[in-house]
Short mmCIF file of N, CA and C in Angstrom, two decimals:
data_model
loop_
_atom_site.label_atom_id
_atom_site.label_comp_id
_atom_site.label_asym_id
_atom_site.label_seq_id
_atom_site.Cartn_x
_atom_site.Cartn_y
_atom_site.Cartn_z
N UNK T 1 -64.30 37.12 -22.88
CA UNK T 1 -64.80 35.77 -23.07
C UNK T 1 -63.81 34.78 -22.47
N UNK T 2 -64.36 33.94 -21.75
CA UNK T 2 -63.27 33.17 -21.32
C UNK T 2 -62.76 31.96 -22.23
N UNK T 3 -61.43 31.59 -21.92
CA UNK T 3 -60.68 30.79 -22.90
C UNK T 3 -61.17 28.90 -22.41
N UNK T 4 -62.36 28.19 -22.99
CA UNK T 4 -62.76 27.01 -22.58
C UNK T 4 -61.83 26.04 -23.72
N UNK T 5 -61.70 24.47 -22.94
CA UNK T 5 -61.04 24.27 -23.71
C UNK T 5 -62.21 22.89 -23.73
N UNK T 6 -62.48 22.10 -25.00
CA UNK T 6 -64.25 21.14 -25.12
C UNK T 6 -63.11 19.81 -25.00
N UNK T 7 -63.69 19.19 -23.66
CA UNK T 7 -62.98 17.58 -23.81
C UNK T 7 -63.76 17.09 -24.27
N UNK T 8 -63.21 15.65 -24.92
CA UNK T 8 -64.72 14.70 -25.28
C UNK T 8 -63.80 13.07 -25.19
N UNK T 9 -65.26 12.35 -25.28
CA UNK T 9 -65.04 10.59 -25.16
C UNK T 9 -65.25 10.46 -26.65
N UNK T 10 -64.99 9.90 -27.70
CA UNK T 10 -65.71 8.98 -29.11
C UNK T 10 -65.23 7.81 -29.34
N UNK T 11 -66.31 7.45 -29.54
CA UNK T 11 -65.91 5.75 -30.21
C UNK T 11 -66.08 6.10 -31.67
N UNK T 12 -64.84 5.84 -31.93
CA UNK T 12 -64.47 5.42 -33.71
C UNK T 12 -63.78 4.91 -34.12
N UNK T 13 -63.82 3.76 -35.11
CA UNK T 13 -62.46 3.13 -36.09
C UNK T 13 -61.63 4.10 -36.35
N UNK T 14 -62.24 5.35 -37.11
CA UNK T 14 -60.95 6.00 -37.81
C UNK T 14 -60.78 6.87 -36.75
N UNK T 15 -59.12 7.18 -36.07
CA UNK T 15 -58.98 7.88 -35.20
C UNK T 15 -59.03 9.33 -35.42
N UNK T 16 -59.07 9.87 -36.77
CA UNK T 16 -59.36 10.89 -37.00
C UNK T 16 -60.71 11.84 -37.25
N UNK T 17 -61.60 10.95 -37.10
CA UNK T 17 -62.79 11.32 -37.18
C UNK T 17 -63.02 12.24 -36.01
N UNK T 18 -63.22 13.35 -34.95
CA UNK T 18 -63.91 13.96 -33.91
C UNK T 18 -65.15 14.53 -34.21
N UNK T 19 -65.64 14.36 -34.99
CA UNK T 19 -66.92 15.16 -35.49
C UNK T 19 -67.78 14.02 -34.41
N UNK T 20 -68.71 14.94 -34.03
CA UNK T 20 -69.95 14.13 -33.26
C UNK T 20 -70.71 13.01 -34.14
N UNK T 21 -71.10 11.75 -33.33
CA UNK T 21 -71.53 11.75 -31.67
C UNK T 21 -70.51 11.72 -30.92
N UNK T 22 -70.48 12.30 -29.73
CA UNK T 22 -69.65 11.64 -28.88
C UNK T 22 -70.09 11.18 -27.53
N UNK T 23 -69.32 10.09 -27.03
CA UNK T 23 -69.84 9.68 -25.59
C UNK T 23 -69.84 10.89 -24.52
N UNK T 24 -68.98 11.51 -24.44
CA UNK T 24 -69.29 12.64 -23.46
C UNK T 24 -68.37 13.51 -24.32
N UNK T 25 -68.82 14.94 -23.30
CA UNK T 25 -68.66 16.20 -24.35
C UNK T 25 -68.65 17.34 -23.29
N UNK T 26 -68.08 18.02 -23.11
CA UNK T 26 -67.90 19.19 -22.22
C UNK T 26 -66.84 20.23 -21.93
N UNK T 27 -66.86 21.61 -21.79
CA UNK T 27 -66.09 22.27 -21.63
C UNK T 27 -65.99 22.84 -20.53
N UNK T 28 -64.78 23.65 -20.24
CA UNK T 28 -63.88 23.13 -19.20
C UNK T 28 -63.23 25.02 -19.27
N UNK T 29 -63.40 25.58 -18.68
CA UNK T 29 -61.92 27.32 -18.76
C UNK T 29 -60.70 26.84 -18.28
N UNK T 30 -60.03 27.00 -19.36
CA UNK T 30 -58.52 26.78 -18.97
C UNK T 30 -58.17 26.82 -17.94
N UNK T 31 -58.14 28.04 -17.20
CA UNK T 31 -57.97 27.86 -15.81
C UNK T 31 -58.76 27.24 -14.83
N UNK T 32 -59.38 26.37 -15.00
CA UNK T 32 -60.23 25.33 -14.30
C UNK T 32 -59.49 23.89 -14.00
N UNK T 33 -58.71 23.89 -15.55
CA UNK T 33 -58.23 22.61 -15.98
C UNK T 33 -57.26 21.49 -14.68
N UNK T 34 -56.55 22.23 -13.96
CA UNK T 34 -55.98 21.75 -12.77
C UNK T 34 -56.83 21.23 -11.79
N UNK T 35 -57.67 22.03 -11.34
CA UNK T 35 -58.40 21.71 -10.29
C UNK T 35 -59.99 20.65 -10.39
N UNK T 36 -60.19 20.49 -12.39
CA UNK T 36 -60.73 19.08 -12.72
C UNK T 36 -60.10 18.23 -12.28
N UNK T 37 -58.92 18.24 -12.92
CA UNK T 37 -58.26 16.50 -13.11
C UNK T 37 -57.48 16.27 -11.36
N UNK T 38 -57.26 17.52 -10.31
CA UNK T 38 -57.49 16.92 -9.07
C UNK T 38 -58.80 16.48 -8.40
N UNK T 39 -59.71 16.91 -8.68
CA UNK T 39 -61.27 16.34 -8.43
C UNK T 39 -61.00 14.80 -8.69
N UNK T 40 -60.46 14.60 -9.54
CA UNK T 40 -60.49 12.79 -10.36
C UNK T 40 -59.59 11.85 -8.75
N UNK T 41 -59.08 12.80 -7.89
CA UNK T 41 -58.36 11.98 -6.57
C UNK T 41 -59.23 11.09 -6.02
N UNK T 42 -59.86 11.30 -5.33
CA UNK T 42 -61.20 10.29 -5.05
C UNK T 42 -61.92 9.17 -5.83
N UNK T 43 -61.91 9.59 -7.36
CA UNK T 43 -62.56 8.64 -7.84
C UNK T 43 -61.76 7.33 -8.17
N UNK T 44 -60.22 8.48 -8.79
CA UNK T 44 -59.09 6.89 -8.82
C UNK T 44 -59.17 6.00 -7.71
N UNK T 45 -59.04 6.93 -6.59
CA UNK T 45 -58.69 6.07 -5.23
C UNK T 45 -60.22 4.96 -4.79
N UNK T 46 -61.08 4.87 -5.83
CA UNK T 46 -62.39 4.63 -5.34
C UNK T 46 -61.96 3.34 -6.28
N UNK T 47 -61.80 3.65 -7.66
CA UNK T 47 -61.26 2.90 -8.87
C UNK T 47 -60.14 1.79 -8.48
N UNK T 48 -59.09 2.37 -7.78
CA UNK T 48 -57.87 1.24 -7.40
C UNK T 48 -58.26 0.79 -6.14
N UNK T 49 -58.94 0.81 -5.25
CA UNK T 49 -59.82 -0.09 -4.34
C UNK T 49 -60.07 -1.36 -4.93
N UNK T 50 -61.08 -1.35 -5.83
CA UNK T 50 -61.82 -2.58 -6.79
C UNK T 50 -60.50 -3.30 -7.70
N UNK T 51 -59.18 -3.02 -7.79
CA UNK T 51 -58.49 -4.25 -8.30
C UNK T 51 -56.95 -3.22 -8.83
N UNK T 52 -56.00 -4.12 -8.79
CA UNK T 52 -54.65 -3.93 -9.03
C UNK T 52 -54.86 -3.23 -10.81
N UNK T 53 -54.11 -2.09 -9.98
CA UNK T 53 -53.75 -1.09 -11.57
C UNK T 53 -52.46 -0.71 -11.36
N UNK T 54 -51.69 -0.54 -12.42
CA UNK T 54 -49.70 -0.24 -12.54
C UNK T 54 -49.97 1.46 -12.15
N UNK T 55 -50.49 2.46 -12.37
CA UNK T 55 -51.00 3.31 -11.80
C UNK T 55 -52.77 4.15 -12.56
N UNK T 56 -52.09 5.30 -11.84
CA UNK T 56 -53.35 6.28 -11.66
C UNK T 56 -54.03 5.82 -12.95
N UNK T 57 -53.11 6.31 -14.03
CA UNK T 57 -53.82 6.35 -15.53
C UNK T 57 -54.20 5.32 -16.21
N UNK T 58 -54.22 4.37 -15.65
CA UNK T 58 -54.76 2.60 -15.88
C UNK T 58 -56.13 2.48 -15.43
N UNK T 59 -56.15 2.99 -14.20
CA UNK T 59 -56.81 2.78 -13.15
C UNK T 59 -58.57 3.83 -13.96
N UNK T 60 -57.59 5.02 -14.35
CA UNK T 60 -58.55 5.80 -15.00
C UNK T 60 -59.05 4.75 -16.83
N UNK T 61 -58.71 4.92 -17.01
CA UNK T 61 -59.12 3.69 -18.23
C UNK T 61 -59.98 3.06 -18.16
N UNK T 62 -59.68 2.27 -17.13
CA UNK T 62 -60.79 0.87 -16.52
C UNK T 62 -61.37 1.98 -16.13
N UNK T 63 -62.23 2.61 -15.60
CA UNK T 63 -62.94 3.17 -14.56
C UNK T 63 -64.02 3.80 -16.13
N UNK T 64 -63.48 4.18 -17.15
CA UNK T 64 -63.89 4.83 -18.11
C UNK T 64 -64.56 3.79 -19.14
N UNK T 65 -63.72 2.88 -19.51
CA UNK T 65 -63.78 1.91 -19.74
C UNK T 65 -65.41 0.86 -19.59
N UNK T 66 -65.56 0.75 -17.97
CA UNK T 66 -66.62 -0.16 -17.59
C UNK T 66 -68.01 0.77 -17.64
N UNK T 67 -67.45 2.23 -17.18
CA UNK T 67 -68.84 2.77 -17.34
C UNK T 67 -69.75 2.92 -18.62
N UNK T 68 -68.39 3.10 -19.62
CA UNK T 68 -69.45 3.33 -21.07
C UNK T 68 -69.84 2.03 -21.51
N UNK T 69 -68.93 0.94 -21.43
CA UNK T 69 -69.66 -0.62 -21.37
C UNK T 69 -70.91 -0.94 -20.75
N UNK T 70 -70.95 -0.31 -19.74
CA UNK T 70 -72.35 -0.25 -18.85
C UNK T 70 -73.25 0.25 -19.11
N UNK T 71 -72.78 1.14 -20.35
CA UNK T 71 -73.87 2.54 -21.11
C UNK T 71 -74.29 3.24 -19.79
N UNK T 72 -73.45 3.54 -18.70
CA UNK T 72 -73.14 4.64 -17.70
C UNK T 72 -73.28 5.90 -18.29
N UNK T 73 -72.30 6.24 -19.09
CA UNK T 73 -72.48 7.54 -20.15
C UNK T 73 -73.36 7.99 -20.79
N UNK T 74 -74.55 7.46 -20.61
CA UNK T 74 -75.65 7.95 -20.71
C UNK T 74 -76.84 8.48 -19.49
N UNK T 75 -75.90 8.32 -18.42
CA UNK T 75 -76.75 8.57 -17.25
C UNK T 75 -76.13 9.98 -16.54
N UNK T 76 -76.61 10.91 -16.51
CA UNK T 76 -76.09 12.18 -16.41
C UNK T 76 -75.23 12.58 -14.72
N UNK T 77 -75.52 11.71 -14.09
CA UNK T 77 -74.53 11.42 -12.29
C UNK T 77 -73.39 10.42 -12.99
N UNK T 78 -73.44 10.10 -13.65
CA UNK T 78 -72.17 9.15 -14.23
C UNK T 78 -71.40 10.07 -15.19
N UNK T 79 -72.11 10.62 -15.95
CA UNK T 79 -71.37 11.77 -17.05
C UNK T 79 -70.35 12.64 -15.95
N UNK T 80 -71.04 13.43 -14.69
CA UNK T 80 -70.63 14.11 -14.13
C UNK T 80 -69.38 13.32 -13.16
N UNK T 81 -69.41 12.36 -13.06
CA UNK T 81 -68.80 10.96 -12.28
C UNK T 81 -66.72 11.43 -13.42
N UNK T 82 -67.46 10.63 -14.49
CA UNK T 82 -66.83 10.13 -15.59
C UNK T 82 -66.00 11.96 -16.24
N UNK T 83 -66.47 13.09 -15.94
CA UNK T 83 -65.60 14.05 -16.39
C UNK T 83 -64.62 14.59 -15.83
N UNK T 84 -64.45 14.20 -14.40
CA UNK T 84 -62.67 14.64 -14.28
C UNK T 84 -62.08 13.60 -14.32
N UNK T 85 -62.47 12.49 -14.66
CA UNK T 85 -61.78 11.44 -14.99
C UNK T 85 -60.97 12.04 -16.33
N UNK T 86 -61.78 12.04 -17.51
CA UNK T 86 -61.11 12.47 -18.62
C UNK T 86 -59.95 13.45 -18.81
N UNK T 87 -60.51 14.72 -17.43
CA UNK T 87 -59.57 15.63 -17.48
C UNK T 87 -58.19 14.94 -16.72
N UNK T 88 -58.44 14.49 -15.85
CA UNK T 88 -56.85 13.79 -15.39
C UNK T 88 -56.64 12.83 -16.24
N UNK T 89 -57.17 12.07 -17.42
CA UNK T 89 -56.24 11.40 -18.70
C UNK T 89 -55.74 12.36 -19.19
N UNK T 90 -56.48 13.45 -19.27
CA UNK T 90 -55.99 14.39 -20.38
C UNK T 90 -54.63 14.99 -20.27
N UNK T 91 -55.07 14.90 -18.77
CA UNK T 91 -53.36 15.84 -18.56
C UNK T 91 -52.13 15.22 -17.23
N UNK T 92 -52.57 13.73 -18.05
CA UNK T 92 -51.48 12.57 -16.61
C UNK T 92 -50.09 12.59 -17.61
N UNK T 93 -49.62 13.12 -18.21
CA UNK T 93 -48.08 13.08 -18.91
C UNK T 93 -47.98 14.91 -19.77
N UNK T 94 -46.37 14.12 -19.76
CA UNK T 94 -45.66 15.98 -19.86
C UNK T 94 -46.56 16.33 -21.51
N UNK T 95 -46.61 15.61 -22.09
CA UNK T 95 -46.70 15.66 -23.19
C UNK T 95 -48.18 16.48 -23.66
N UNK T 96 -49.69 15.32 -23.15
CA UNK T 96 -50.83 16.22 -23.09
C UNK T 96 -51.04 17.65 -22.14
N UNK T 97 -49.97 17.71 -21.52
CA UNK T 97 -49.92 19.06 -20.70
C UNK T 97 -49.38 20.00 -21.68
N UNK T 98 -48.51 19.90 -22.42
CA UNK T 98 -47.65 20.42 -23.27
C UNK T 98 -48.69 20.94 -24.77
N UNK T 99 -49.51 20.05 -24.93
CA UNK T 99 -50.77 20.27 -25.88
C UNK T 99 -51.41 21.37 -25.42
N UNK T 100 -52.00 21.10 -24.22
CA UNK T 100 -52.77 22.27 -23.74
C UNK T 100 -52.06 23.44 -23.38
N UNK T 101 -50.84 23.58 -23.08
CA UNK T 101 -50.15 24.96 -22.97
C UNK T 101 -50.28 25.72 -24.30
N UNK T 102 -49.79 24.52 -25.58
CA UNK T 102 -49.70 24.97 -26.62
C UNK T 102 -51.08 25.48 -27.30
N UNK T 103 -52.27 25.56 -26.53
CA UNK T 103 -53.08 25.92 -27.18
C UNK T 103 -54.32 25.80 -27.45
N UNK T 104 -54.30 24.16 -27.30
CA UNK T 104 -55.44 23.19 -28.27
C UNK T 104 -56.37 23.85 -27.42
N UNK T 105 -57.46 23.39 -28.47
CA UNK T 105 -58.87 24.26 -27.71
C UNK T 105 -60.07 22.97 -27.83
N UNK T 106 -59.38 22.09 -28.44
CA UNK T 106 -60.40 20.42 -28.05
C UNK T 106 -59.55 19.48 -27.96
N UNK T 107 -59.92 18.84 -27.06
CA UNK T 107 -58.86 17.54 -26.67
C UNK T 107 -59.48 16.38 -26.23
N UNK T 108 -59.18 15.00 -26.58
CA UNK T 108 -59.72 13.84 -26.04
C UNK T 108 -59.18 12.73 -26.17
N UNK T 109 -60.16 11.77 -26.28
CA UNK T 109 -59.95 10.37 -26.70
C UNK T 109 -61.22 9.48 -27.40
N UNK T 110 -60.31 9.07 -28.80
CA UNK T 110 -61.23 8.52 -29.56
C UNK T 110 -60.83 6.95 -29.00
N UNK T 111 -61.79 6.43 -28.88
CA UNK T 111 -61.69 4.72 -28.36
C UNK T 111 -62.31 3.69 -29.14
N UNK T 112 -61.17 2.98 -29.19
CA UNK T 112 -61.57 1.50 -30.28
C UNK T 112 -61.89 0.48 -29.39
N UNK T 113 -62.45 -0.64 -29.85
CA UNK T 113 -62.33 -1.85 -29.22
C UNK T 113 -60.78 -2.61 -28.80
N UNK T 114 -60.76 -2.86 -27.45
CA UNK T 114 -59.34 -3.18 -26.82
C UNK T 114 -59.23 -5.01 -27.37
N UNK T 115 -58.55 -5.71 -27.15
CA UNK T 115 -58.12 -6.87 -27.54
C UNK T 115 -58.70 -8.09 -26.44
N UNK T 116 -58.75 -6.88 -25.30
CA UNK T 116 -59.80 -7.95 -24.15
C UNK T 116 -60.97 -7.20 -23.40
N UNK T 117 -62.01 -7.85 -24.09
CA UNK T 117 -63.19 -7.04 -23.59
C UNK T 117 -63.19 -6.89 -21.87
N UNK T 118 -64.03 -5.93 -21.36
CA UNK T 118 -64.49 -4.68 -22.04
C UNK T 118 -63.06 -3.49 -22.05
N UNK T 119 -62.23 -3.73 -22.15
CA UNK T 119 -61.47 -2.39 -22.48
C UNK T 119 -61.27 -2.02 -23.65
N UNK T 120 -61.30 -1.21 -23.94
CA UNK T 120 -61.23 -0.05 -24.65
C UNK T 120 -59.77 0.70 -24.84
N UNK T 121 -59.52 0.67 -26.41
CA UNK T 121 -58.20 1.58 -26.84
C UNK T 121 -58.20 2.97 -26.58
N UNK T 122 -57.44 3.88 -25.93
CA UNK T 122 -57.89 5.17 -25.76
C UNK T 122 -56.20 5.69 -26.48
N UNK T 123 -56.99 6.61 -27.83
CA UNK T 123 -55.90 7.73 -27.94
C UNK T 123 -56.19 8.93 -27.96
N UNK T 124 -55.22 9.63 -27.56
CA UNK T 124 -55.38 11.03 -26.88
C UNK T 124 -54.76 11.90 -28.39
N UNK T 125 -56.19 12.77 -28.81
CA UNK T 125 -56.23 13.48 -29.59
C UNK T 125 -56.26 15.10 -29.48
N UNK T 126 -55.80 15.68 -30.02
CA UNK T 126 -55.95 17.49 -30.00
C UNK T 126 -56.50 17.85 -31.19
N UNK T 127 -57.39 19.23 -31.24
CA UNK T 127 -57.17 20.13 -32.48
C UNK T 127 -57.43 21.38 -31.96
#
């Protein structure tokens, strides 16, 4: 059986909540996981075209950000758009790389309302 590991998007107050719904939802074989979040090259570079970002993982935010504002995430060429995006949040620092070595077998980001619309708080969760 192969070893998948389920990313997902949720919007929730309590950051501990992951139980469904979630905005997007999909799994991924570990050994896949690299060659998602390089797929996401193009789209950043499509993303930092349209306006000044400090880098990649900003750039991915906003990009995540406007589509589910757009209720994009409900359109299944945008879902597919919007999932190596997630996987290169997932694994743009030593740290969520370090999660997934260690194991985790679901990983994401639960997102609150940001302080200036439309962005969105993203924290990066494991279990």
């Amino acid at each position: 059986m192969a070893d998948v590991v389920q990313f997902f998007l949720k919007m929730a107050e309590d950051g501990d909540d992951l139980t469904a719904p979630y905005l997007l939802s999909f799994g991924l074989e570990r050994a896949h996981i690299g060659l998602a979040g390089e797929a996401a090259r193009p789209i950043l570079d499509a993303i930092k075209e349209a306006g000044e970002f400090a880098d990649d993982s900003q750039a991915a935010e906003y990009g995540l950000s406007d589509a589910i504002v757009a209720n994009g995430h409900l359109d299944p060429e945008v879902q597919h758009v919007m999932a190596p995006v997630v996987v290169f949040l997932a694994t743009d620092t030593p740290d969520k790389l370090a999660a997934i070595a260690a194991g985790a077998t679901r990983l994401g980001f639960v997102l609150t309302p940001g302080k200036v619309p439309p962005k969105l708080e993203f924290r990066f969760v494991t279990a």
